Amino acid sequence: MNLSNLRLFLRIVEKGGLAAAGREVGLSPASVSERLSALEHHYGATLLNRTTRAISLTEEGKALVAGARRLLAEADELESRVRLGAEKISGPIRISAPEDLGRQKIVPIVDAFLTENPEVVIDLNLTDGYIDLVGQGIDLAVRHGSLADSSLKARSLGTNRRIVCAAPSYLAAHGTPSHPNDLSTHDCIVMRFGQNLDREWSFLVDGEQRSVMVRGRRIANDGGMVRQWCRDGFGLALKSVRDVEDDILDGTLVEVLGDFSAGTTGLQIVYPPSAVQPRRVRLLIDRIAAAFQ
């Protein structure tokens, strides 16, 4: 069995096609197809159903994806220990994180980690949308909210308060809302999550949770863009306090409606339930968790 063919097979699954996988690793579609055929011949089973438009895993292919990831993780761990010694780590780590939180909090941790471990390669995917960790071969992701996929494992990074904030220039021009109902007269910057718009903002009013529909002329699927528009005085935004804490401290943004809690969300590291996790991934998870403590 050729481990490089297993790696290529996983790349085909992650990229959703033979040609895309080939471009990623510098192989022609014909070479990729030949190596996939060799892998299927080795196992005596069809691993992928292929049409002109898409591929899908067979049951045997699904079983191989899980087993290949465990096997390759063990092989990487063994190579790292033999080649570099028990104290050094090497190899790739694929990470996903929200746009704004990723740039402000995760990137500095990653930079320090890379400086200390020169044999490690980081592949960072910053997105506020949903990403399939298992399907795309992501080693770990930092996510807000509850864990939707119960097959994943999670490590808590604590709670994350959400606040409504605005630039002093916006408040000077349009006034400061004193009650959530006042938001109907304000320009609110709205976050898009995939096909869904976050127009329904939740508040604690008279001891009860209430939702307020907001409107606004600016909508973005990038938390960093929402923050920047807010900093520029274009409207009110509902943001994670971790995303804007520096802006609040230096006065660039001001929290409003502080008497009406906008709620909290969980913040966590999630990762696939592999029986074997490379040491480099475990160490980075520990580093991120320690930083958020």
Tab-separated table of C-alpha atoms in Angstrom:
chain	number	residue	atom	x	y	z
A	1	MET	CA	0.000	0.000	0.000
A	2	ASN	CA	1.333	3.436	-1.001
A	3	LEU	CA	0.789	6.128	1.655
A	4	SER	CA	1.124	8.860	-0.960
A	5	ASN	CA	-1.851	7.365	-2.801
A	6	LEU	CA	-3.857	7.493	0.428
A	7	ARG	CA	-2.921	11.162	0.844
A	8	LEU	CA	-3.992	11.828	-2.736
A	9	PHE	CA	-7.279	9.997	-2.159
A	10	LEU	CA	-8.034	12.252	0.826
A	11	ARG	CA	-7.118	15.305	-1.239
A	12	ILE	CA	-9.592	14.207	-3.958
A	13	VAL	CA	-12.325	13.914	-1.325
A	14	GLU	CA	-11.463	17.289	0.237
A	15	LYS	CA	-11.301	19.119	-3.111
A	16	GLY	CA	-14.359	17.410	-4.558
A	17	GLY	CA	-12.727	16.229	-7.764
A	18	LEU	CA	-9.727	14.629	-9.418
A	19	ALA	CA	-8.681	17.679	-11.428
A	20	ALA	CA	-8.821	20.015	-8.408
A	21	ALA	CA	-6.794	17.563	-6.330
A	22	GLY	CA	-4.260	17.256	-9.138
A	23	ARG	CA	-3.818	21.024	-9.373
A	24	GLU	CA	-3.214	21.147	-5.638
A	25	VAL	CA	-0.349	18.633	-5.775
A	26	GLY	CA	0.972	19.298	-9.274
A	27	LEU	CA	-0.353	16.182	-11.032
A	28	SER	CA	-2.274	15.856	-14.286
A	29	PRO	CA	-5.866	14.533	-14.138
A	30	ALA	CA	-4.666	11.398	-15.927
A	31	SER	CA	-2.012	10.760	-13.246
A	32	VAL	CA	-4.530	11.299	-10.466
A	33	SER	CA	-6.980	8.900	-12.114
A	34	GLU	CA	-4.223	6.298	-12.559
A	35	ARG	CA	-3.212	6.472	-8.898
A	36	LEU	CA	-6.821	6.299	-7.746
A	37	SER	CA	-7.323	3.207	-9.895
A	38	ALA	CA	-4.216	1.658	-8.328
A	39	LEU	CA	-5.667	2.293	-4.870
A	40	GLU	CA	-9.013	0.778	-5.830
A	41	HIS	CA	-7.226	-2.235	-7.320
A	42	HIS	CA	-5.243	-2.660	-4.096
A	43	TYR	CA	-8.422	-2.748	-1.988
A	44	GLY	CA	-10.505	-4.581	-4.595
A	45	ALA	CA	-13.311	-2.075	-4.244
A	46	THR	CA	-14.690	1.040	-5.915
A	47	LEU	CA	-13.959	3.983	-3.618
A	48	LEU	CA	-15.599	6.815	-5.554
A	49	ASN	CA	-18.658	7.100	-7.746
A	50	ARG	CA	-17.611	9.417	-10.568
A	51	THR	CA	-19.772	11.401	-12.988
A	52	THR	CA	-18.823	14.247	-15.319
A	53	ARG	CA	-20.004	16.758	-12.698
A	54	ALA	CA	-19.336	15.312	-9.270
A	55	ILE	CA	-17.881	12.548	-7.183
A	56	SER	CA	-19.334	10.748	-4.177
A	57	LEU	CA	-17.915	8.232	-1.757
A	58	THR	CA	-19.015	4.634	-1.812
A	59	GLU	CA	-19.466	2.865	1.517
A	60	GLU	CA	-15.968	1.391	1.102
A	61	GLY	CA	-14.649	4.880	0.325
A	62	LYS	CA	-16.215	6.309	3.486
A	63	ALA	CA	-14.563	3.591	5.558
A	64	LEU	CA	-11.217	4.297	3.908
A	65	VAL	CA	-11.423	8.048	4.595
A	66	ALA	CA	-11.675	7.461	8.345
A	67	GLY	CA	-9.036	4.738	8.377
A	68	ALA	CA	-6.641	6.650	6.110
A	69	ARG	CA	-6.701	9.707	8.357
A	70	ARG	CA	-5.834	7.595	11.396
A	71	LEU	CA	-3.110	5.721	9.534
A	72	LEU	CA	-1.520	8.866	8.085
A	73	ALA	CA	-1.658	10.617	11.452
A	74	GLU	CA	0.224	7.696	13.009
A	75	ALA	CA	2.750	7.680	10.150
A	76	ASP	CA	3.354	11.427	10.506
A	77	GLU	CA	3.784	11.086	14.255
A	78	LEU	CA	6.265	8.264	13.853
A	79	GLU	CA	8.273	10.091	11.198
A	80	SER	CA	8.411	13.243	13.299
A	81	ARG	CA	9.655	11.394	16.369
A	82	VAL	CA	12.300	9.421	14.469
A	83	ARG	CA	13.515	12.256	12.263
A	84	LEU	CA	13.344	15.163	14.701
A	85	GLY	CA	13.272	13.550	18.118
A	86	ALA	CA	10.533	13.373	20.692
A	87	GLU	CA	10.720	17.076	21.559
A	88	LYS	CA	10.300	18.446	18.027
A	89	ILE	CA	7.255	18.474	15.773
A	90	SER	CA	6.726	18.832	12.028
A	91	GLY	CA	4.064	18.633	9.356
A	92	PRO	CA	0.909	20.477	8.289
A	93	ILE	CA	-1.942	21.732	10.477
A	94	ARG	CA	-5.151	22.876	8.810
A	95	ILE	CA	-7.160	25.385	10.855
A	96	SER	CA	-10.482	27.161	10.400
A	97	ALA	CA	-11.533	30.222	12.410
A	98	PRO	CA	-14.017	33.113	12.160
A	99	GLU	CA	-12.727	36.074	10.107
A	100	ASP	CA	-12.470	38.766	12.793
A	101	LEU	CA	-11.564	36.558	15.746
A	102	GLY	CA	-9.104	34.676	13.559
A	103	ARG	CA	-7.194	37.772	12.463
A	104	GLN	CA	-7.093	39.366	15.899
A	105	LYS	CA	-6.636	36.417	18.255
A	106	ILE	CA	-5.713	33.242	16.362
A	107	VAL	CA	-3.131	34.616	13.921
A	108	PRO	CA	-0.803	35.940	16.692
A	109	ILE	CA	-0.924	32.528	18.401
A	110	VAL	CA	-0.186	30.785	15.107
A	111	ASP	CA	2.701	33.151	14.342
A	112	ALA	CA	4.333	32.452	17.706
A	113	PHE	CA	3.762	28.702	17.283
A	114	LEU	CA	5.434	28.738	13.845
A	115	THR	CA	8.411	30.678	15.188
A	116	GLU	CA	8.937	28.038	17.878
A	117	ASN	CA	8.337	25.096	15.499
A	118	PRO	CA	10.000	25.806	12.131
A	119	GLU	CA	9.103	22.368	10.698
A	120	VAL	CA	5.344	22.988	11.045
A	121	VAL	CA	3.204	24.310	8.166
A	122	ILE	CA	-0.073	26.124	8.906
A	123	ASP	CA	-2.965	26.195	6.408
A	124	LEU	CA	-5.397	28.791	7.800
A	125	ASN	CA	-8.970	29.119	6.544
A	126	LEU	CA	-10.691	32.276	7.813
A	127	THR	CA	-14.437	32.129	7.240
A	128	ASP	CA	-17.623	33.040	9.075
A	129	GLY	CA	-19.579	30.385	7.176
A	130	TYR	CA	-20.057	26.707	7.903
A	131	ILE	CA	-17.208	24.410	6.963
A	132	ASP	CA	-17.220	20.611	6.949
A	133	LEU	CA	-14.181	19.691	9.059
A	134	VAL	CA	-14.144	16.014	8.154
A	135	GLY	CA	-14.953	16.481	4.480
A	136	GLN	CA	-12.330	19.189	3.998
A	137	GLY	CA	-9.639	17.615	6.137
A	138	ILE	CA	-9.540	20.388	8.752
A	139	ASP	CA	-7.564	19.436	11.876
A	140	LEU	CA	-9.210	21.953	14.183
A	141	ALA	CA	-11.601	24.898	14.088
A	142	VAL	CA	-12.462	27.706	16.480
A	143	ARG	CA	-16.203	28.225	16.510
A	144	HIS	CA	-18.855	30.336	18.217
A	145	GLY	CA	-22.077	28.822	19.505
A	146	SER	CA	-23.207	25.299	20.237
A	147	LEU	CA	-21.771	22.214	18.588
A	148	ALA	CA	-24.142	21.348	15.738
A	149	ASP	CA	-22.273	18.240	14.596
A	150	SER	CA	-22.386	15.816	17.532
A	151	SER	CA	-19.756	13.584	15.916
A	152	LEU	CA	-17.069	16.228	16.511
A	153	LYS	CA	-15.108	16.637	19.713
A	154	ALA	CA	-14.868	20.003	21.446
A	155	ARG	CA	-12.763	21.872	23.961
A	156	SER	CA	-14.314	24.930	25.586
A	157	LEU	CA	-12.618	28.304	25.361
A	158	GLY	CA	-15.172	29.884	27.697
A	159	THR	CA	-18.222	32.040	27.036
A	160	ASN	CA	-18.321	34.974	24.709
A	161	ARG	CA	-20.594	37.948	25.418
A	162	ARG	CA	-22.286	39.714	22.515
A	163	ILE	CA	-22.690	43.489	22.633
A	164	VAL	CA	-24.206	46.237	20.519
A	165	CYS	CA	-21.632	48.890	19.706
A	166	ALA	CA	-21.108	51.952	17.558
A	167	ALA	CA	-18.521	54.604	16.790
A	168	PRO	CA	-18.766	57.879	18.765
A	169	SER	CA	-19.248	59.712	15.438
A	170	TYR	CA	-22.356	57.662	14.639
A	171	LEU	CA	-23.855	58.244	18.088
A	172	ALA	CA	-23.130	61.981	17.883
A	173	ALA	CA	-24.954	62.181	14.547
A	174	HIS	CA	-27.877	59.832	15.232
A	175	GLY	CA	-28.242	59.645	19.009
A	176	THR	CA	-27.723	56.765	21.424
A	177	PRO	CA	-30.471	54.123	21.716
A	178	SER	CA	-31.665	53.706	25.291
A	179	HIS	CA	-33.920	50.687	24.699
A	180	PRO	CA	-33.804	47.793	22.178
A	181	ASN	CA	-37.023	49.123	20.619
A	182	ASP	CA	-35.087	52.241	19.583
A	183	LEU	CA	-33.110	50.150	17.093
A	184	SER	CA	-35.998	50.456	14.622
A	185	THR	CA	-34.912	54.061	13.950
A	186	HIS	CA	-31.214	53.233	13.571
A	187	ASP	CA	-29.016	51.956	10.765
A	188	CYS	CA	-27.727	48.536	11.837
A	189	ILE	CA	-24.913	46.643	10.139
A	190	VAL	CA	-26.098	43.094	9.482
A	191	MET	CA	-24.028	39.931	9.396
A	192	ARG	CA	-24.749	37.228	6.819
A	193	PHE	CA	-24.163	33.556	7.655
A	194	GLY	CA	-24.516	31.639	4.404
A	195	GLN	CA	-28.077	32.237	3.204
A	196	ASN	CA	-29.198	33.607	6.587
A	197	LEU	CA	-29.182	37.245	7.679
A	198	ASP	CA	-28.655	38.010	11.370
A	199	ARG	CA	-31.429	40.614	11.504
A	200	GLU	CA	-32.991	39.257	14.693
A	201	TRP	CA	-31.071	40.578	17.715
A	202	SER	CA	-31.887	39.128	21.120
A	203	PHE	CA	-32.058	41.122	24.383
A	204	LEU	CA	-33.041	40.598	28.012
A	205	VAL	CA	-35.966	42.976	28.650
A	206	ASP	CA	-37.759	42.955	32.007
A	207	GLY	CA	-36.274	39.564	32.766
A	208	GLU	CA	-37.452	38.006	29.511
A	209	GLN	CA	-35.584	37.212	26.314
A	210	ARG	CA	-36.943	39.243	23.415
A	211	SER	CA	-35.962	39.505	19.779
A	212	VAL	CA	-35.819	42.764	17.866
A	213	MET	CA	-35.769	42.932	14.075
A	214	VAL	CA	-33.199	45.420	12.828
A	215	ARG	CA	-32.662	47.028	9.447
A	216	GLY	CA	-29.625	48.431	7.721
A	217	ARG	CA	-28.106	49.304	4.359
A	218	ARG	CA	-24.880	47.391	4.919
A	219	ILE	CA	-24.740	43.577	4.967
A	220	ALA	CA	-21.559	41.475	4.935
A	221	ASN	CA	-20.532	37.850	5.389
A	222	ASP	CA	-17.205	38.968	6.876
A	223	GLY	CA	-17.100	39.831	10.579
A	224	GLY	CA	-14.029	41.991	9.987
A	225	MET	CA	-15.938	44.076	7.428
A	226	VAL	CA	-18.857	44.514	9.840
A	227	ARG	CA	-16.410	45.718	12.485
A	228	GLN	CA	-14.703	48.125	10.079
A	229	TRP	CA	-18.004	49.655	8.924
A	230	CYS	CA	-18.958	50.066	12.571
A	231	ARG	CA	-15.606	51.738	13.354
A	232	ASP	CA	-16.132	54.059	10.385
A	233	GLY	CA	-19.404	55.306	11.850
A	234	PHE	CA	-21.835	53.682	9.417
A	235	GLY	CA	-24.130	52.128	12.022
A	236	LEU	CA	-24.659	49.912	15.033
A	237	ALA	CA	-23.295	46.357	15.067
A	238	LEU	CA	-23.889	43.255	17.157
A	239	LYS	CA	-20.437	41.846	17.822
A	240	SER	CA	-18.631	39.379	20.013
A	241	VAL	CA	-16.922	41.300	22.801
A	242	ARG	CA	-13.713	39.402	21.983
A	243	ASP	CA	-13.796	40.907	18.482
A	244	VAL	CA	-14.097	44.510	19.630
A	245	GLU	CA	-12.547	44.607	23.115
A	246	ASP	CA	-9.529	46.598	21.904
A	247	ASP	CA	-11.823	49.091	20.139
A	248	ILE	CA	-13.892	49.499	23.299
A	249	LEU	CA	-10.761	50.043	25.412
A	250	ASP	CA	-9.318	52.742	23.148
A	251	GLY	CA	-12.677	54.471	22.574
A	252	THR	CA	-12.934	53.695	18.854
A	253	LEU	CA	-16.227	51.939	19.627
A	254	VAL	CA	-18.730	52.416	22.440
A	255	GLU	CA	-21.012	49.763	23.893
A	256	VAL	CA	-24.695	50.702	23.936
A	257	LEU	CA	-27.744	49.046	25.477
A	258	GLY	CA	-25.482	47.569	28.150
A	259	ASP	CA	-28.444	47.239	30.543
A	260	PHE	CA	-30.092	44.790	28.149
A	261	SER	CA	-27.803	41.796	27.825
A	262	ALA	CA	-27.466	40.766	24.181
A	263	GLY	CA	-26.652	37.257	25.351
A	264	THR	CA	-23.615	35.022	25.412
A	265	THR	CA	-22.391	32.279	23.137
A	266	GLY	CA	-19.956	29.459	23.731
A	267	LEU	CA	-16.514	29.627	22.169
A	268	GLN	CA	-14.770	26.343	21.522
A	269	ILE	CA	-12.169	24.427	19.597
A	270	VAL	CA	-13.730	21.584	17.620
A	271	TYR	CA	-11.942	18.769	15.849
A	272	PRO	CA	-12.721	15.446	14.151
A	273	PRO	CA	-13.092	12.411	16.440
A	274	SER	CA	-9.955	10.684	15.207
A	275	ALA	CA	-8.524	8.045	17.517
A	276	VAL	CA	-5.049	9.341	16.681
A	277	GLN	CA	-4.329	13.059	16.664
A	278	PRO	CA	-0.869	14.233	15.623
A	279	ARG	CA	1.159	15.713	18.450
A	280	ARG	CA	1.567	18.986	16.537
A	281	VAL	CA	-2.227	19.391	16.479
A	282	ARG	CA	-2.569	18.571	20.181
A	283	LEU	CA	0.123	21.126	21.054
A	284	LEU	CA	-1.525	23.885	19.035
A	285	ILE	CA	-4.909	23.151	20.603
A	286	ASP	CA	-3.268	23.419	24.032
A	287	ARG	CA	-1.616	26.702	23.023
A	288	ILE	CA	-4.877	28.244	21.824
A	289	ALA	CA	-6.750	27.081	24.936
A	290	ALA	CA	-4.067	28.526	27.221
A	291	ALA	CA	-4.163	31.869	25.401
A	292	PHE	CA	-7.939	32.153	25.807
A	293	GLN	CA	-7.799	31.282	29.496
